[in-house]
Amino acid sequence: MEYKIKIAGFGGQGILFMGKVIAGAGLADEKEVSWLPSYGPEMRGGTANCSVCISDEPIGSPLVVKPNVFLAMNRPSFERFIDSVEPDGIVIIDSSLIDEKVSRKDVKAFYVPATELAEENELNGLANMIMLGKLFRETSFCSNQALKGAVEACVPKSKQHLIEYNLKAIGIGENL
């Protein structure tokens, strides 16, 4: 099992946080893990992406150049990374913000209106966790217990009251 995940969107969408939760869940399941953030100088509103690797074997490089899983949360990121996805890869798109469809026939694409669902469920700012729930459903990259534990560990102490909202958002994505 090896997941080479690229997550990309605007700064402020929780791209790096989502990557930390994925990596934390992999660690909890005692997998080999790497997490490599990348963001522009603007951060909030600028571009942000991160590479996450989860594997049963040692990881050679933390940089994901050819992901087998790609989560896109804005159109510029979609356009930048879609052609780099490995054949037979998984692509999960926030269709609330990206109106383009995947033209490639060699990848499995999922369209998740994550931003709309977050707003409808009064979970503003948690579209990233809805996307994470869909990723979990489609890949089972970790155990349920590891995912819950990773959310609890990654949410800062000052924001512990938000854990239940994060878990609710993951559940929405998981049930799509």
PDB file of C-alpha atoms in Angstrom:
ATOM      1  CA  MET A   1       0.000   0.000   0.000  1.00  0.00           C
ATOM      2  CA  GLU A   2       1.364   3.377  -0.998  1.00  0.00           C
ATOM      3  CA  TYR A   3      -0.538   6.632  -1.264  1.00  0.00           C
ATOM      4  CA  LYS A   4       1.241   9.584  -2.843  1.00  0.00           C
ATOM      5  CA  ILE A   5      -1.225  12.387  -2.166  1.00  0.00           C
ATOM      6  CA  LYS A   6      -1.171  15.942  -3.501  1.00  0.00           C
ATOM      7  CA  ILE A   7      -3.607  18.408  -1.902  1.00  0.00           C
ATOM      8  CA  ALA A   8      -3.885  21.872  -3.426  1.00  0.00           C
ATOM      9  CA  GLY A   9      -5.970  25.032  -3.163  1.00  0.00           C
ATOM     10  CA  PHE A  10      -5.915  28.562  -1.787  1.00  0.00           C
ATOM     11  CA  GLY A  11      -4.178  29.439   1.452  1.00  0.00           C
ATOM     12  CA  GLY A  12      -6.788  29.598   4.201  1.00  0.00           C
ATOM     13  CA  GLN A  13      -8.764  26.583   2.938  1.00  0.00           C
ATOM     14  CA  GLY A  14      -7.076  24.237   5.383  1.00  0.00           C
ATOM     15  CA  ILE A  15      -4.914  22.496   2.787  1.00  0.00           C
ATOM     16  CA  LEU A  16      -1.929  22.063   5.107  1.00  0.00           C
ATOM     17  CA  PHE A  17      -4.139  21.110   8.054  1.00  0.00           C
ATOM     18  CA  MET A  18      -5.791  18.396   5.973  1.00  0.00           C
ATOM     19  CA  GLY A  19      -2.351  17.068   5.066  1.00  0.00           C
ATOM     20  CA  LYS A  20      -1.322  17.031   8.741  1.00  0.00           C
ATOM     21  CA  VAL A  21      -4.429  15.052   9.674  1.00  0.00           C
ATOM     22  CA  ILE A  22      -3.784  12.518   6.890  1.00  0.00           C
ATOM     23  CA  ALA A  23      -0.150  12.148   7.965  1.00  0.00           C
ATOM     24  CA  GLY A  24      -1.146  11.886  11.615  1.00  0.00           C
ATOM     25  CA  ALA A  25      -3.636   9.145  10.816  1.00  0.00           C
ATOM     26  CA  GLY A  26      -0.981   7.233   8.906  1.00  0.00           C
ATOM     27  CA  LEU A  27       1.382   7.528  11.873  1.00  0.00           C
ATOM     28  CA  ALA A  28      -1.328   6.299  14.231  1.00  0.00           C
ATOM     29  CA  ASP A  29      -1.677   3.208  12.048  1.00  0.00           C
ATOM     30  CA  GLU A  30       2.113   2.735  12.229  1.00  0.00           C
ATOM     31  CA  LYS A  31       2.715   3.419   8.531  1.00  0.00           C
ATOM     32  CA  GLU A  32       5.689   5.175   6.982  1.00  0.00           C
ATOM     33  CA  VAL A  33       4.643   8.816   6.531  1.00  0.00           C
ATOM     34  CA  SER A  34       5.903  12.098   5.102  1.00  0.00           C
ATOM     35  CA  TRP A  35       4.229  15.524   4.992  1.00  0.00           C
ATOM     36  CA  LEU A  36       5.698  18.358   2.957  1.00  0.00           C
ATOM     37  CA  PRO A  37       3.865  21.724   2.876  1.00  0.00           C
ATOM     38  CA  SER A  38       4.314  24.328   0.156  1.00  0.00           C
ATOM     39  CA  TYR A  39       2.711  27.759   0.028  1.00  0.00           C
ATOM     40  CA  GLY A  40       3.220  31.084  -1.661  1.00  0.00           C
ATOM     41  CA  PRO A  41       4.358  34.222   0.172  1.00  0.00           C
ATOM     42  CA  GLU A  42       0.776  35.488   0.443  1.00  0.00           C
ATOM     43  CA  MET A  43      -0.378  32.369   2.346  1.00  0.00           C
ATOM     44  CA  ARG A  44      -4.031  33.217   3.068  1.00  0.00           C
ATOM     45  CA  GLY A  45      -5.555  33.711  -0.380  1.00  0.00           C
ATOM     46  CA  GLY A  46      -2.358  32.662  -2.165  1.00  0.00           C
ATOM     47  CA  THR A  47      -1.697  29.161  -3.395  1.00  0.00           C
ATOM     48  CA  ALA A  48      -1.002  26.304  -1.037  1.00  0.00           C
ATOM     49  CA  ASN A  49      -0.343  22.630  -1.579  1.00  0.00           C
ATOM     50  CA  CYS A  50       1.124  19.765   0.312  1.00  0.00           C
ATOM     51  CA  SER A  51       2.502  16.354  -0.438  1.00  0.00           C
ATOM     52  CA  VAL A  52       1.616  13.464   1.853  1.00  0.00           C
ATOM     53  CA  CYS A  53       2.979   9.951   1.476  1.00  0.00           C
ATOM     54  CA  ILE A  54       1.656   6.968   3.402  1.00  0.00           C
ATOM     55  CA  SER A  55       3.272   3.620   2.777  1.00  0.00           C
ATOM     56  CA  ASP A  56       3.998   0.196   4.185  1.00  0.00           C
ATOM     57  CA  GLU A  57       7.577   0.623   2.908  1.00  0.00           C
ATOM     58  CA  PRO A  58      10.182   3.355   3.569  1.00  0.00           C
ATOM     59  CA  ILE A  59       9.515   6.556   1.604  1.00  0.00           C
ATOM     60  CA  GLY A  60      12.292   7.663  -0.734  1.00  0.00           C
ATOM     61  CA  SER A  61      11.239  11.290  -1.113  1.00  0.00           C
ATOM     62  CA  PRO A  62       8.605  13.416   0.617  1.00  0.00           C
ATOM     63  CA  LEU A  63       7.968  15.383  -2.587  1.00  0.00           C
ATOM     64  CA  VAL A  64       5.006  14.076  -4.567  1.00  0.00           C
ATOM     65  CA  VAL A  65       5.600  14.816  -8.258  1.00  0.00           C
ATOM     66  CA  LYS A  66       3.301  12.114  -9.675  1.00  0.00           C
ATOM     67  CA  PRO A  67       0.459  11.656  -7.196  1.00  0.00           C
ATOM     68  CA  ASN A  68      -1.812   8.637  -7.247  1.00  0.00           C
ATOM     69  CA  VAL A  69      -4.341  10.701  -5.270  1.00  0.00           C
ATOM     70  CA  PHE A  70      -5.076  14.378  -5.961  1.00  0.00           C
ATOM     71  CA  LEU A  71      -7.465  16.659  -4.071  1.00  0.00           C
ATOM     72  CA  ALA A  72      -8.159  20.001  -5.779  1.00  0.00           C
ATOM     73  CA  MET A  73      -9.882  22.827  -3.936  1.00  0.00           C
ATOM     74  CA  ASN A  74      -9.524  25.588  -6.536  1.00  0.00           C
ATOM     75  CA  ARG A  75      -9.317  25.869 -10.307  1.00  0.00           C
ATOM     76  CA  PRO A  76      -5.691  27.088 -10.578  1.00  0.00           C
ATOM     77  CA  SER A  77      -4.542  24.076  -8.546  1.00  0.00           C
ATOM     78  CA  PHE A  78      -6.682  21.724 -10.602  1.00  0.00           C
ATOM     79  CA  GLU A  79      -5.159  23.049 -13.815  1.00  0.00           C
ATOM     80  CA  ARG A  80      -1.631  22.941 -12.411  1.00  0.00           C
ATOM     81  CA  PHE A  81      -1.633  19.346 -11.118  1.00  0.00           C
ATOM     82  CA  ILE A  82      -4.267  17.302 -13.002  1.00  0.00           C
ATOM     83  CA  ASP A  83      -1.868  16.163 -15.735  1.00  0.00           C
ATOM     84  CA  SER A  84       0.659  14.916 -13.172  1.00  0.00           C
ATOM     85  CA  VAL A  85      -1.715  12.336 -11.637  1.00  0.00           C
ATOM     86  CA  GLU A  86      -0.636   8.750 -12.280  1.00  0.00           C
ATOM     87  CA  PRO A  87      -2.844   6.598 -14.521  1.00  0.00           C
ATOM     88  CA  ASP A  88      -5.462   4.774 -12.425  1.00  0.00           C
ATOM     89  CA  GLY A  89      -5.161   7.547  -9.823  1.00  0.00           C
ATOM     90  CA  ILE A  90      -7.978   9.117  -7.827  1.00  0.00           C
ATOM     91  CA  VAL A  91      -8.971  12.760  -8.267  1.00  0.00           C
ATOM     92  CA  ILE A  92     -11.314  14.477  -5.803  1.00  0.00           C
ATOM     93  CA  ILE A  93     -12.522  17.926  -6.819  1.00  0.00           C
ATOM     94  CA  ASP A  94     -14.406  20.594  -4.869  1.00  0.00           C
ATOM     95  CA  SER A  95     -17.075  21.071  -7.532  1.00  0.00           C
ATOM     96  CA  SER A  96     -18.406  24.131  -5.677  1.00  0.00           C
ATOM     97  CA  LEU A  97     -15.294  26.024  -6.767  1.00  0.00           C
ATOM     98  CA  ILE A  98     -14.170  24.115  -9.857  1.00  0.00           C
ATOM     99  CA  ASP A  99     -16.632  23.934 -12.734  1.00  0.00           C
ATOM    100  CA  GLU A 100     -14.273  22.019 -15.004  1.00  0.00           C
ATOM    101  CA  LYS A 101     -14.550  18.251 -15.488  1.00  0.00           C
ATOM    102  CA  VAL A 102     -11.640  15.841 -15.713  1.00  0.00           C
ATOM    103  CA  SER A 103     -11.055  15.061 -19.390  1.00  0.00           C
ATOM    104  CA  ARG A 104      -8.665  12.204 -18.672  1.00  0.00           C
ATOM    105  CA  LYS A 105     -10.179   8.734 -18.967  1.00  0.00           C
ATOM    106  CA  ASP A 106      -7.347   7.003 -17.076  1.00  0.00           C
ATOM    107  CA  VAL A 107      -8.202   8.408 -13.617  1.00  0.00           C
ATOM    108  CA  LYS A 108     -11.194   8.007 -11.335  1.00  0.00           C
ATOM    109  CA  ALA A 109     -12.755  11.425 -10.668  1.00  0.00           C
ATOM    110  CA  PHE A 110     -15.119  12.396  -7.856  1.00  0.00           C
ATOM    111  CA  TYR A 111     -16.937  15.727  -7.773  1.00  0.00           C
ATOM    112  CA  VAL A 112     -17.718  16.867  -4.230  1.00  0.00           C
ATOM    113  CA  PRO A 113     -19.539  20.188  -3.662  1.00  0.00           C
ATOM    114  CA  ALA A 114     -17.558  20.537  -0.436  1.00  0.00           C
ATOM    115  CA  THR A 115     -17.773  24.304  -0.006  1.00  0.00           C
ATOM    116  CA  GLU A 116     -21.546  24.302  -0.587  1.00  0.00           C
ATOM    117  CA  LEU A 117     -22.045  21.353   1.764  1.00  0.00           C
ATOM    118  CA  ALA A 118     -19.991  23.062   4.463  1.00  0.00           C
ATOM    119  CA  GLU A 119     -22.133  26.195   4.200  1.00  0.00           C
ATOM    120  CA  GLU A 120     -25.417  24.252   4.107  1.00  0.00           C
ATOM    121  CA  ASN A 121     -24.438  22.383   7.272  1.00  0.00           C
ATOM    122  CA  GLU A 122     -23.173  25.488   9.096  1.00  0.00           C
ATOM    123  CA  LEU A 123     -19.619  24.170   8.898  1.00  0.00           C
ATOM    124  CA  ASN A 124     -18.094  27.189   7.175  1.00  0.00           C
ATOM    125  CA  GLY A 125     -14.375  26.718   6.685  1.00  0.00           C
ATOM    126  CA  LEU A 126     -14.572  22.926   6.882  1.00  0.00           C
ATOM    127  CA  ALA A 127     -14.856  22.060   3.192  1.00  0.00           C
ATOM    128  CA  ASN A 128     -11.382  20.567   3.590  1.00  0.00           C
ATOM    129  CA  MET A 129     -12.698  18.050   6.117  1.00  0.00           C
ATOM    130  CA  ILE A 130     -15.565  17.111   3.803  1.00  0.00           C
ATOM    131  CA  MET A 131     -12.961  16.438   1.103  1.00  0.00           C
ATOM    132  CA  LEU A 132     -10.989  14.392   3.634  1.00  0.00           C
ATOM    133  CA  GLY A 133     -14.088  12.322   4.385  1.00  0.00           C
ATOM    134  CA  LYS A 134     -14.488  11.528   0.696  1.00  0.00           C
ATOM    135  CA  LEU A 135     -10.793  10.596   0.478  1.00  0.00           C
ATOM    136  CA  PHE A 136     -11.237   8.273   3.449  1.00  0.00           C
ATOM    137  CA  ARG A 137     -14.273   6.632   1.859  1.00  0.00           C
ATOM    138  CA  GLU A 138     -12.572   6.052  -1.490  1.00  0.00           C
ATOM    139  CA  THR A 139      -9.166   4.897  -0.232  1.00  0.00           C
ATOM    140  CA  SER A 140      -9.476   3.668   3.371  1.00  0.00           C
ATOM    141  CA  PHE A 141      -5.951   5.074   3.808  1.00  0.00           C
ATOM    142  CA  CYS A 142      -6.225   4.585   7.575  1.00  0.00           C
ATOM    143  CA  SER A 143      -8.474   3.127  10.251  1.00  0.00           C
ATOM    144  CA  ASN A 144     -11.486   5.003  11.651  1.00  0.00           C
ATOM    145  CA  GLN A 145      -9.798   5.198  15.032  1.00  0.00           C
ATOM    146  CA  ALA A 146      -6.587   6.634  13.535  1.00  0.00           C
ATOM    147  CA  LEU A 147      -8.506   9.308  11.626  1.00  0.00           C
ATOM    148  CA  LYS A 148     -10.470  10.408  14.694  1.00  0.00           C
ATOM    149  CA  GLY A 149      -7.305  10.427  16.782  1.00  0.00           C
ATOM    150  CA  ALA A 150      -5.443  12.465  14.179  1.00  0.00           C
ATOM    151  CA  VAL A 151      -8.168  15.115  14.134  1.00  0.00           C
ATOM    152  CA  GLU A 152      -8.084  15.293  17.929  1.00  0.00           C
ATOM    153  CA  ALA A 153      -4.288  15.576  17.908  1.00  0.00           C
ATOM    154  CA  CYS A 154      -4.067  18.183  15.127  1.00  0.00           C
ATOM    155  CA  VAL A 155      -6.722  20.593  16.391  1.00  0.00           C
ATOM    156  CA  PRO A 156      -4.917  23.097  18.646  1.00  0.00           C
ATOM    157  CA  LYS A 157      -5.713  23.069  22.371  1.00  0.00           C
ATOM    158  CA  SER A 158      -7.340  26.496  22.073  1.00  0.00           C
ATOM    159  CA  LYS A 159      -9.791  25.137  19.478  1.00  0.00           C
ATOM    160  CA  GLN A 160     -10.709  21.771  20.986  1.00  0.00           C
ATOM    161  CA  HIS A 161     -14.391  22.741  20.815  1.00  0.00           C
ATOM    162  CA  LEU A 162     -14.093  22.447  17.007  1.00  0.00           C
ATOM    163  CA  ILE A 163     -13.215  18.748  17.019  1.00  0.00           C
ATOM    164  CA  GLU A 164     -16.861  17.651  16.827  1.00  0.00           C
ATOM    165  CA  TYR A 165     -17.451  19.952  13.837  1.00  0.00           C
ATOM    166  CA  ASN A 166     -14.398  18.565  12.043  1.00  0.00           C
ATOM    167  CA  LEU A 167     -15.613  15.012  12.649  1.00  0.00           C
ATOM    168  CA  LYS A 168     -19.116  15.940  11.458  1.00  0.00           C
ATOM    169  CA  ALA A 169     -17.641  17.375   8.233  1.00  0.00           C
ATOM    170  CA  ILE A 170     -15.591  14.215   7.680  1.00  0.00           C
ATOM    171  CA  GLY A 171     -18.777  12.192   8.127  1.00  0.00           C
ATOM    172  CA  ILE A 172     -20.568  14.242   5.473  1.00  0.00           C
ATOM    173  CA  GLY A 173     -17.773  13.564   2.984  1.00  0.00           C
ATOM    174  CA  GLU A 174     -17.614   9.918   3.921  1.00  0.00           C
ATOM    175  CA  ASN A 175     -21.330   9.473   3.242  1.00  0.00           C
ATOM    176  CA  LEU A 176     -21.242  10.945  -0.273  1.00  0.00           C
TER     177      LEU A 176
END
